[in-house]
Coordinates of C-alpha atoms in Angstrom, one line a residue:
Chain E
X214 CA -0.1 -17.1 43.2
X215 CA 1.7 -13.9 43.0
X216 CA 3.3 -14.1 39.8
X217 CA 0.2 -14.6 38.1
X218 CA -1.5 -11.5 40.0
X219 CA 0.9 -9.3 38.4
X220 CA 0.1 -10.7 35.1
X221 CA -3.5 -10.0 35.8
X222 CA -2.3 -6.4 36.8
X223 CA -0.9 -5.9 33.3
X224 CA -3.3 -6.9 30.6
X225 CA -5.0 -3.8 29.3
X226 CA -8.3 -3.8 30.2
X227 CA -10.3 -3.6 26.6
X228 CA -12.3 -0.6 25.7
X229 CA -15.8 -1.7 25.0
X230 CA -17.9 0.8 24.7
X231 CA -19.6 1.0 21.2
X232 CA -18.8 4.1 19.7
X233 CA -15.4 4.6 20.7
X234 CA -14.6 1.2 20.0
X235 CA -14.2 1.1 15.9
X236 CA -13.6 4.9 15.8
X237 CA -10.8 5.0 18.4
X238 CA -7.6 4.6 15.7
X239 CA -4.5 6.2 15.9
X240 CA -2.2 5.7 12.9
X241 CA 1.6 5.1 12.7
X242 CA 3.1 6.4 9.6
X243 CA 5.8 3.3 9.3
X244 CA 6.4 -0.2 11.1
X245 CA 3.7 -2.0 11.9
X246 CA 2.6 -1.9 15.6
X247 CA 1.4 -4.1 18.3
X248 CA -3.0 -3.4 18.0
X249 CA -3.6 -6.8 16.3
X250 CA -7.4 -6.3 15.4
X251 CA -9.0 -7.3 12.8
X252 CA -12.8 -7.5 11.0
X253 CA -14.2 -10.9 12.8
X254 CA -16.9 -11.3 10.4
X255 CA -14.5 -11.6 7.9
X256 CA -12.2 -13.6 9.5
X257 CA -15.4 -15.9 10.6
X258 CA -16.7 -16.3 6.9
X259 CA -13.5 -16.9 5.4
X260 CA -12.6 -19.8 8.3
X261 CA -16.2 -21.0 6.7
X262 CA -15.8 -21.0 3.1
X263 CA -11.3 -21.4 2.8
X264 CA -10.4 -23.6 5.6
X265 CA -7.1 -24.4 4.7
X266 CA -5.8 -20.8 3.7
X267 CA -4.9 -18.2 6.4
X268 CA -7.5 -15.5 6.4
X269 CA -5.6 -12.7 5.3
X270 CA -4.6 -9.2 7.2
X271 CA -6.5 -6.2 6.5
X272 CA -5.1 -2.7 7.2
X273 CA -7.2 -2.5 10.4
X274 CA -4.2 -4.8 11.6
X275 CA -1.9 -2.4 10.7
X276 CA -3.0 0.6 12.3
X277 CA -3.0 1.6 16.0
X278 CA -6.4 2.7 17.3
X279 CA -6.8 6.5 17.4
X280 CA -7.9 7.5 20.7
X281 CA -11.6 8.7 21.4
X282 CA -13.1 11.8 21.5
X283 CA -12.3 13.3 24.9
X284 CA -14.9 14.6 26.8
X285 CA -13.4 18.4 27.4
X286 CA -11.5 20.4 24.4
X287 CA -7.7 19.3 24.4
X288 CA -5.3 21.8 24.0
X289 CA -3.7 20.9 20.7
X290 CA -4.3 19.5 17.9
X291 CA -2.7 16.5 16.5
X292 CA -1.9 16.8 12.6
X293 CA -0.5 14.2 10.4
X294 CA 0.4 15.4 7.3
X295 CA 1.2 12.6 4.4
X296 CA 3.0 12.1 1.1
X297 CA 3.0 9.5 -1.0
X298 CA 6.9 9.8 -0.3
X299 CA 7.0 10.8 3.0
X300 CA 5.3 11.5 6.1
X301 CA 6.0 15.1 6.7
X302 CA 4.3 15.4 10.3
X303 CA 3.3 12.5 11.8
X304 CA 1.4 12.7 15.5
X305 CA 2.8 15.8 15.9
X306 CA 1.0 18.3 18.3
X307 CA 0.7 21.9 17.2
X308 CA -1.5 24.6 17.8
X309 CA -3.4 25.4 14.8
X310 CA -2.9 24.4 11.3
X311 CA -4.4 26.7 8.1
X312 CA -5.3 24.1 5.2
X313 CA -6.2 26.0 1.5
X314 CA -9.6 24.3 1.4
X315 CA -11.7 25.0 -2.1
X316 CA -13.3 27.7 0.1
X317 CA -10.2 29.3 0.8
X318 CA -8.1 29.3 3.5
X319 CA -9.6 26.9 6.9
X320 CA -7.8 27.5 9.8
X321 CA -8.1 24.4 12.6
X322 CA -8.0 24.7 16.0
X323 CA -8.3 22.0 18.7
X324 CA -11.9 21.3 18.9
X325 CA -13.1 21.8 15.5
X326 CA -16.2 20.4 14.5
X327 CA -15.7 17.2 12.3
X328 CA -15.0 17.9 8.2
X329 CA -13.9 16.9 5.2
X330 CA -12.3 19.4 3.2
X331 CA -10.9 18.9 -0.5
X332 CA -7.8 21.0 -0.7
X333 CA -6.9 23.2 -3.8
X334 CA -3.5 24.8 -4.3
X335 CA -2.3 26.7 -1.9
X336 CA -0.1 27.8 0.8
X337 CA -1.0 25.7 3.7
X338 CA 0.8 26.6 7.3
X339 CA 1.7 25.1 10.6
X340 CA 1.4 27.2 13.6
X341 CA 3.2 25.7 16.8
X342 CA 3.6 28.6 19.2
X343 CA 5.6 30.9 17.2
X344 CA 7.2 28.3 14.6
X345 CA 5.2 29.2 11.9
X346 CA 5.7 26.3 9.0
X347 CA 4.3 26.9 5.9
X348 CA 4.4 24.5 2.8
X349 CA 2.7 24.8 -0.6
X350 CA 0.3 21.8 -1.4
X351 CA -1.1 20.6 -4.7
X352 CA -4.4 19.3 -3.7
X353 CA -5.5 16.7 -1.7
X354 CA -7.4 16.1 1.2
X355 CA -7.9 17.1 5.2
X356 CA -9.7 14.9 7.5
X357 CA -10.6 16.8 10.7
X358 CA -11.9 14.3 13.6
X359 CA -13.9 14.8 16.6
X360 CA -10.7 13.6 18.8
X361 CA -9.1 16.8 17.8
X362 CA -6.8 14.6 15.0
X363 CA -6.1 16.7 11.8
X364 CA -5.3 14.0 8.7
X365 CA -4.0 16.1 5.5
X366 CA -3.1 14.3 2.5
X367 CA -1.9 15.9 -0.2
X368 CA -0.6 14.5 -3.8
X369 CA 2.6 16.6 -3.8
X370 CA 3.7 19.2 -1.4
X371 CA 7.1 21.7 -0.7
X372 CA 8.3 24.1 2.1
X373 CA 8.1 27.2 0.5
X374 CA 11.5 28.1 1.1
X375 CA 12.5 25.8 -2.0
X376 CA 10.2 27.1 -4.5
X377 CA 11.8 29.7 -7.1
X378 CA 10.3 32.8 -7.9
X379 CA 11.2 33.3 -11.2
X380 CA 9.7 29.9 -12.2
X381 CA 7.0 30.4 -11.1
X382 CA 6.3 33.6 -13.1
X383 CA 7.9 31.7 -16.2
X384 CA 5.2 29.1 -15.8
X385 CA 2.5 31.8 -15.0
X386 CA 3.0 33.5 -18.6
X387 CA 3.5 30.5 -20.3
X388 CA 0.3 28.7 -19.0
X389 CA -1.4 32.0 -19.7
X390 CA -0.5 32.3 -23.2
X391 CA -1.6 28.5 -23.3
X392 CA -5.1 28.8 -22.2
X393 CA -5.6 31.6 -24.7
X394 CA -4.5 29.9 -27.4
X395 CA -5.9 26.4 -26.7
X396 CA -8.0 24.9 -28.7
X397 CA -9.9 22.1 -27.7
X398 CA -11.6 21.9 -23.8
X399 CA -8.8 19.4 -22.9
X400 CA -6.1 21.6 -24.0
X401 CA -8.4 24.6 -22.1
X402 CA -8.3 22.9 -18.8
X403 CA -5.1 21.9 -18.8
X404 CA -4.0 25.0 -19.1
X405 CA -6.0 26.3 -16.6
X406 CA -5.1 24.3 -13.7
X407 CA -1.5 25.0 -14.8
X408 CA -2.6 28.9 -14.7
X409 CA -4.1 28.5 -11.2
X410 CA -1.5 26.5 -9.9
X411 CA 0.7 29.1 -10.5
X412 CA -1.4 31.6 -9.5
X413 CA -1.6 30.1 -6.3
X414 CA 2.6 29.9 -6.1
X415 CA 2.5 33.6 -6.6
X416 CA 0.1 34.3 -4.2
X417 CA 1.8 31.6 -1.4
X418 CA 5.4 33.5 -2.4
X419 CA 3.9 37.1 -1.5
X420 CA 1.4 36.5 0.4
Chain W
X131 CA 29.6 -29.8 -12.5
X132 CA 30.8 -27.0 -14.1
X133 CA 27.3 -26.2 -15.2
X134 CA 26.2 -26.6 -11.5
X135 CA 28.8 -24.3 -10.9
X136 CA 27.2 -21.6 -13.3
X137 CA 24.3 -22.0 -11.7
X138 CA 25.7 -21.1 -8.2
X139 CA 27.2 -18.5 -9.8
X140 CA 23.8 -16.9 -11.5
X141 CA 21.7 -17.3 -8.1
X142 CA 24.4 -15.1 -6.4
X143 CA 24.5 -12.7 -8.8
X144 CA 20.7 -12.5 -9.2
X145 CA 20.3 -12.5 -5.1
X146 CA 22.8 -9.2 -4.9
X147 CA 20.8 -7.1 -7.7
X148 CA 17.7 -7.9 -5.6
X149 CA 19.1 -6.7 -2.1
X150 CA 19.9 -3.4 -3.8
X151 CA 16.5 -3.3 -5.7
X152 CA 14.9 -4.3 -1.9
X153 CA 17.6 -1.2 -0.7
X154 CA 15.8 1.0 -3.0
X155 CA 12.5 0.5 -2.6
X156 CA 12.2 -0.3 0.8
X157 CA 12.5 3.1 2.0
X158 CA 10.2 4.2 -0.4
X159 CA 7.4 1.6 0.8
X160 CA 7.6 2.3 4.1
X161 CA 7.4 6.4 3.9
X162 CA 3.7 5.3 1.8
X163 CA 2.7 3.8 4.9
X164 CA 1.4 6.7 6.1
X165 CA -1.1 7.1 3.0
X166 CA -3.8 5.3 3.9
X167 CA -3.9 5.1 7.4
X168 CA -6.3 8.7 7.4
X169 CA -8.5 6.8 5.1
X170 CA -9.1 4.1 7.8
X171 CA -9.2 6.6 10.3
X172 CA -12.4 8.4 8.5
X173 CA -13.7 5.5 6.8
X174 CA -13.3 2.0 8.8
X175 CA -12.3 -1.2 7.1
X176 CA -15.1 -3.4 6.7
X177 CA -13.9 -6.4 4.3
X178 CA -16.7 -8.5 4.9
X179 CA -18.9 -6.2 3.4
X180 CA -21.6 -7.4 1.3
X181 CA -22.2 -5.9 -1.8
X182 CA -23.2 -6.9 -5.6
X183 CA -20.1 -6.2 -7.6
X184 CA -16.7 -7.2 -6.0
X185 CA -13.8 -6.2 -7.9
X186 CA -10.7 -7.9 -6.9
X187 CA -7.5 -6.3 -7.9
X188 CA -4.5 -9.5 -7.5
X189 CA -0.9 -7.0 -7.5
X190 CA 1.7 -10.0 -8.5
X191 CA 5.1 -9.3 -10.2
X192 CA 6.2 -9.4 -13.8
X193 CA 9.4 -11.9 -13.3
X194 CA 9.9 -14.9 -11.6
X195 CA 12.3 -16.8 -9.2
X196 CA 10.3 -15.4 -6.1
X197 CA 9.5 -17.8 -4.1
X198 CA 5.6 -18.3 -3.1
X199 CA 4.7 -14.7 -3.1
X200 CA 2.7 -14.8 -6.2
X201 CA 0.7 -18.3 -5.6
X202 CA -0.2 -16.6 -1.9
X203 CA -2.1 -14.0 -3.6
X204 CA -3.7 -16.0 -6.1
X205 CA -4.8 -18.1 -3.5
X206 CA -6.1 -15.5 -1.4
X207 CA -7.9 -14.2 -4.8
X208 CA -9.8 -17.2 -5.7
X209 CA -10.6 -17.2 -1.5
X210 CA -12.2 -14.0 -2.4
X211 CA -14.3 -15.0 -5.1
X212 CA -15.6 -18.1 -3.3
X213 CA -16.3 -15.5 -0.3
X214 CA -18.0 -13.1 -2.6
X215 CA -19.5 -15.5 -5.2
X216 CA -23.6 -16.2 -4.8
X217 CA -26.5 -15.8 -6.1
X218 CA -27.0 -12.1 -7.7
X219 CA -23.0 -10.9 -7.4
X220 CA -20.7 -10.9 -9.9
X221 CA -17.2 -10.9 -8.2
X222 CA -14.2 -10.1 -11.1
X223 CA -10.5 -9.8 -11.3
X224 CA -8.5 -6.8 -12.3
X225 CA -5.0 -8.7 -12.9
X226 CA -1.6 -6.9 -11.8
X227 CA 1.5 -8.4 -13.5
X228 CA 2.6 -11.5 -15.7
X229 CA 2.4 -14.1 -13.0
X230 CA -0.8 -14.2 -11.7
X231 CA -2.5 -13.4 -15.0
X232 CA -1.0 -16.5 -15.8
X233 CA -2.4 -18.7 -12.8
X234 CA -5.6 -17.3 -12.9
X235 CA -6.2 -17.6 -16.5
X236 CA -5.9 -21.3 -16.6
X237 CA -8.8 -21.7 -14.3
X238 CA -11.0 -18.2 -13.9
X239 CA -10.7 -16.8 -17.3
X240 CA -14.5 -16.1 -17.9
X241 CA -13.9 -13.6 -14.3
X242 CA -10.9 -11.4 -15.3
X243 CA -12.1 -8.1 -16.8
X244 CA -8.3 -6.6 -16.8
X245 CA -5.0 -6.9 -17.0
X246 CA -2.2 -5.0 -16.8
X247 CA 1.6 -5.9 -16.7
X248 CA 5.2 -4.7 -17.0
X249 CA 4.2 -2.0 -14.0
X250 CA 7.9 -1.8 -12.6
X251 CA 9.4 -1.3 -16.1
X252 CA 9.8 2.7 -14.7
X253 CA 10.7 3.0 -11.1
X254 CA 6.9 3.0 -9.3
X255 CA 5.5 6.8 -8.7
X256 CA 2.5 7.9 -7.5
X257 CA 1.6 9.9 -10.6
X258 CA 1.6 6.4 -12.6
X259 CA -0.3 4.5 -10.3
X260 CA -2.5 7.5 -10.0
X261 CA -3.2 7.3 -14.0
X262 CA -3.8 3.1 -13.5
X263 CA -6.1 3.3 -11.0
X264 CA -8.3 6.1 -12.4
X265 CA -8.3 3.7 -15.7
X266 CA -9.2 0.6 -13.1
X267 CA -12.2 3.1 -12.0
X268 CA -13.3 4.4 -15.4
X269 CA -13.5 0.2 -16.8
X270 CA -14.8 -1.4 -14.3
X271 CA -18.2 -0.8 -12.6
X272 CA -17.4 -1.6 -8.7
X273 CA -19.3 -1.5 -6.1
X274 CA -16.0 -2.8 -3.6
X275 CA -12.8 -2.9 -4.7
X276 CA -10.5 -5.8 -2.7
X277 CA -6.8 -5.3 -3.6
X278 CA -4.8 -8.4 -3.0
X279 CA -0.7 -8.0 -1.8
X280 CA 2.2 -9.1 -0.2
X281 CA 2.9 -6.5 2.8
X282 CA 6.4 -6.4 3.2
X283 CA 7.1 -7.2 7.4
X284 CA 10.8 -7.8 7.0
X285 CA 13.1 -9.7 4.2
X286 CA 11.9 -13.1 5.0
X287 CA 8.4 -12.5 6.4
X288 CA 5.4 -10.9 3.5
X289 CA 2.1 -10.5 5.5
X290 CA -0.9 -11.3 2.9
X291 CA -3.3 -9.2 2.9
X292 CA -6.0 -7.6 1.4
X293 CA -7.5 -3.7 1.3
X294 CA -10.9 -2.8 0.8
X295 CA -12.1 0.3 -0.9
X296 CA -15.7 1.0 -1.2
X297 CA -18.0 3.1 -3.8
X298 CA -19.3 6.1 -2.8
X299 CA -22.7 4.5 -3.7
X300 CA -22.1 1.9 -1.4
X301 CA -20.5 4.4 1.4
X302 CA -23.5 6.7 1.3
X303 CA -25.8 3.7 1.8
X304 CA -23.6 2.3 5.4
X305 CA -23.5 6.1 6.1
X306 CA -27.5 6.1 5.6
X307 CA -27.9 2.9 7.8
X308 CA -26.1 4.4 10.5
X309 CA -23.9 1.4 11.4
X310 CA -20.4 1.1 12.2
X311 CA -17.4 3.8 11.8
X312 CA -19.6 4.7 8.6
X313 CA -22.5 5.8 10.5
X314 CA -20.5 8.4 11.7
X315 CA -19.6 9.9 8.9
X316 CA -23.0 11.7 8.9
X317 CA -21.0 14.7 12.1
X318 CA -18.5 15.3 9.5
X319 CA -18.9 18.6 7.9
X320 CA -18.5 19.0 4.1
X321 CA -16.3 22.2 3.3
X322 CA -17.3 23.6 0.1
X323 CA -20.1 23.9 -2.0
X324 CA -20.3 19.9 -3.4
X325 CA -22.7 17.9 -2.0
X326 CA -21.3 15.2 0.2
X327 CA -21.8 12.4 -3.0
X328 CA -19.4 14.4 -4.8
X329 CA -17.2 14.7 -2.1
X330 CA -17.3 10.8 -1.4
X331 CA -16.6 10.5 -5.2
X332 CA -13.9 12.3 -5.1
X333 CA -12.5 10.6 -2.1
X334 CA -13.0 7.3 -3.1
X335 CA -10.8 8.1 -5.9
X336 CA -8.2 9.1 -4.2
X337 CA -8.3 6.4 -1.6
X338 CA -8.0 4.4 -4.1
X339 CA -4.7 5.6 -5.8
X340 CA -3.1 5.9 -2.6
X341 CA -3.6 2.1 -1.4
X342 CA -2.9 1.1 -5.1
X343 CA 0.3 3.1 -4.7
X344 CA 1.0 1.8 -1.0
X345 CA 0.0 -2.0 -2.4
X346 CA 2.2 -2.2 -5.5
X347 CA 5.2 -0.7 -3.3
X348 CA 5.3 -3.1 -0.8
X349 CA 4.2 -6.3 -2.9
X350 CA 7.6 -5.0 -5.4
X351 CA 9.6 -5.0 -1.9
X352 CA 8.1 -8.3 -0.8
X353 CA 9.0 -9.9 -4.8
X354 CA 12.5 -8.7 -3.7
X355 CA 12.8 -10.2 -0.9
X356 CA 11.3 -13.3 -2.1
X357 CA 13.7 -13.3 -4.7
X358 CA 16.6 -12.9 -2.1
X359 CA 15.7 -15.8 0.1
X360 CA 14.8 -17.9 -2.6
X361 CA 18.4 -17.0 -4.4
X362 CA 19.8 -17.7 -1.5
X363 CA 18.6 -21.0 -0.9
X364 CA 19.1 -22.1 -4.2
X365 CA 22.8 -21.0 -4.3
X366 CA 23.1 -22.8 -0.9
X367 CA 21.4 -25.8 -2.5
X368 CA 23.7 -25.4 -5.6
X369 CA 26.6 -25.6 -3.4
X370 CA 25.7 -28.5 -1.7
X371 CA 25.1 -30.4 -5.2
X372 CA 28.5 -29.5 -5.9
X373 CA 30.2 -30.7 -2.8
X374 CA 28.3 -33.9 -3.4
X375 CA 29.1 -34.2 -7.1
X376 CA 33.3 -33.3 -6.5
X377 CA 33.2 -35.8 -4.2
X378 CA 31.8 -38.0 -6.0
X379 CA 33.7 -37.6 -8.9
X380 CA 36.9 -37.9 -6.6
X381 CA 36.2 -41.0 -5.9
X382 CA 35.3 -42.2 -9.0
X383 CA 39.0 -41.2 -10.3
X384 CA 40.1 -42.8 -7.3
X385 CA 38.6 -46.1 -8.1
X386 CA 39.9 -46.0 -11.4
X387 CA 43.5 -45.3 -10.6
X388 CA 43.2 -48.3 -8.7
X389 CA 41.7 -50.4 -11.5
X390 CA 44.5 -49.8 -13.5
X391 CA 46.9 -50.1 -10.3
X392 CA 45.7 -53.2 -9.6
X393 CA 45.9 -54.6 -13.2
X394 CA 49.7 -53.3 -14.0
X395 CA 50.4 -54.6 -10.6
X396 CA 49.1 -58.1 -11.2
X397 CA 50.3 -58.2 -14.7
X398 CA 53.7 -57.7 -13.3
X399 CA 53.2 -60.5 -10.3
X400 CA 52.3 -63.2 -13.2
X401 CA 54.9 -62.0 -15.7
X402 CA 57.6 -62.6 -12.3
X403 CA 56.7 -65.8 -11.9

């Protein structure tokens, strides 16, 4: 009678209130983990309609729930920052992380109000007590949560510590030159995003 | 035998170039995991959403000699468009690679809008799949996008599944009705000066590269390992073919050495006497 008490013991009692319960997700940048949940309508109308083919996964599956939004301010923030090659940070708790938003530079702290931000080039740091990290990003996007969870994705990002100055004021003429002599609007914007881009590189370098 | 031999010889061959392919790209498959996890975390998976126009996008390989990989996820595809099929909706298929262009065209050819193949001629990057997907977007009008592939678990287990991607038309409407993880995207502040459709445009777009680029890396890890198992069992089978066929070919020679023993050997006993 014992033995099965201490099963009882150790079945994790399921969260069911309503709005913590599809919002709670925490992710796990590789392997796939335990949280086996998955859309039951979908699973219900596909039992209906396929009977003899396995419903299949969905990426809910795949992901483990994020915890809910606590009820007093936590003390730090929890970034992940992704790649499509890599996951730089993943659940890693910091202090305060500045994102180059298109309004310029948006600093996060634990507790910030819920956003979505589109991210332009720019110099984007982490700040965990006095480690200061800073990378330059491409563009992308930052997902800022009510849990205190900070999702950045960017398209291509580098420490800053590889990035040549010389290069980058090569590439600064030379889109410069371009967007003066370009012709058509194609060839214009092209040019420009290559002339802010390096802008921005300058601008990360020094500033 | 000799030829059975050959054979042995090719599935070897072919099942080594696929573990180092499987080497190579597994890494790579596994960093993308990360992608679009933040996507789910803002946005919610809701597959059974109802909408007019499904798009379903089947990812599939180019080559062959993979096991079942591909007829899973034309299966699951044509589960889809029964699922999504009805009165008023117009579910169609944007087709990944040679093999299930070929399977579906024999029998849903009036539902495929596009097709694109010889993907992993180039080693996958995000930049090309970047440039696919925004064509995807800019030819097809979608209201859902479902993409179809082969998550890789580990070299002999490829988890089926299927990604959904919503239009921000559609997205602005859950957000409107207030339901769901969508509902709450109303608390979430837009930085910037675009209103929150553009935003969603823009995300949408993005979302959608990144699971296109997560999807086509792990269904090219899955095709490899597919490839390896099925290599593998083939050479296996080709071994056993040839154990059965030198045997009985040994015994075959046997019998006839003893034909013509026997024959001398009675010859002899009636020319003695």
């Amino acid at each position: 009678m014992f033995r099965h008490a201490a099963k009882l013991l150790r079945r994790p009692v399921p969260t069911t209130s309503p709005a913590a319960s599809a919002v709670s997700r925490r992710p796990f940048s590789s392997d796939l983990p335990a949280a086996e949940t998955a859309d039951p309508a979908f699973v219900e109308a596909w039992k209906k309609l396929v009977p003899n083919i396995e419903p299949p996964k969905t990426p809910l599956s795949f992901m483990q729930p994020r915890p809910a939004t606590p009820a007093s301010i936590p003390t730090k923030l929890t970034v992940n920052f992704v790649l499509p090659y890599a996951s730089e940070l993943s659940a890693k708790e910091v202090d305060m992380v500045i994102v180059p938003a298109t309004t310029g530079q948006l600093g996060v702290l634990p507790g910030h109000v819920p956003t979505i931000a589109e991210l332009r080039p720019g110099l984007m740091s982490v700040h965990d007590g006095n480690d200061v990290t800073k990378y330059f990003v491409s563009s992308g996007f930052a997902f800022i949560h009510a849990n205190s969870f900070a999702d950045i994705i960017a398209v291509e990002a580098v420490p800053i510590d590889r990035i040549d100055a010389n290069l980058v004021q090569k590439g600064l003429a030379e889109f410069t030159q371009k967007v003066n002599s370009a012709s058509t609007d194609l060839e214009k914007a092209e040019a420009q995003i290559g002339v802010d881009v390096h802008s921005a590189l300058n601008s990360a370098l020094t500033g | 035998m000799k030829s059975v031999k050959n054979i042995q010889k090719i599935t070897k061959a072919m099942k080594m170039v696929a573990a180092s392919k499987l080497r190579a790209i597994q890494t790579r498959a596994e960093n993308s995991r990360g992608l679009w996890q933040p996507f789910i975390a803002l946005l919610g998976d809701t597959p059974s959403i109802d909408v007019k126009k499904n798009v379903i996008v089947t990812v599939s390989s180019d080559k062959g000699l993979c096991g079942g990989i591909n007829s899973t996820s034309v299966r699951l595809s044509k589960g889809l468009l029964k699922l999504n099929s009805g009165p008023d909706k117009e579910p169609k298929y944007v087709v990944v690679g040679e093999k299930a262009k070929v399977q579906l065209i024999r029998d849903s050819r009036k539902h495929i809008h596009l097709t694109i193949s010889e993907l992993t001629k180039i080693p996958l990057n995000y930049t090309q799949v970047s440039v696919l997907a925004d064509d995807i977007i800019k030819n097809v009008e979608f209201d859902a996008l479902k993409i179809v592939f082969n998550k890789f678990h580990s070299v002999v287990s490829f988890i089926p599944t299927v990604s959904t991607v919503l239009s921000p038309e559609v997205v602005e409407r859950e957000v409107e009705s207030g339901s769901g993880k969508l509902g709450e995207l109303d608390s979430y502040e837009i930085e910037g000066g675009s209103t929150r459709g553009e935003t969603l445009q823009n995300l949408a777009e993005f979302q959608f590269s990144c699971v296109m680029f997560n999807a086509v890396l792990e269904n090219a890890c899955s095709e490899m390992g597919a490839r390896m198992s099925a290599m593998d069992s083939s050479s296996r089978n080709a071994g056993e073919v040839l154990d059965r066929l030198t045997l009985t070919y040994n015994r075959t020679r046997q019998a006839a050495i003893t034909t013509e023993l026997t024959e001398i050997i009675s010859g002899a006993s009636a020319l003695e006497g």
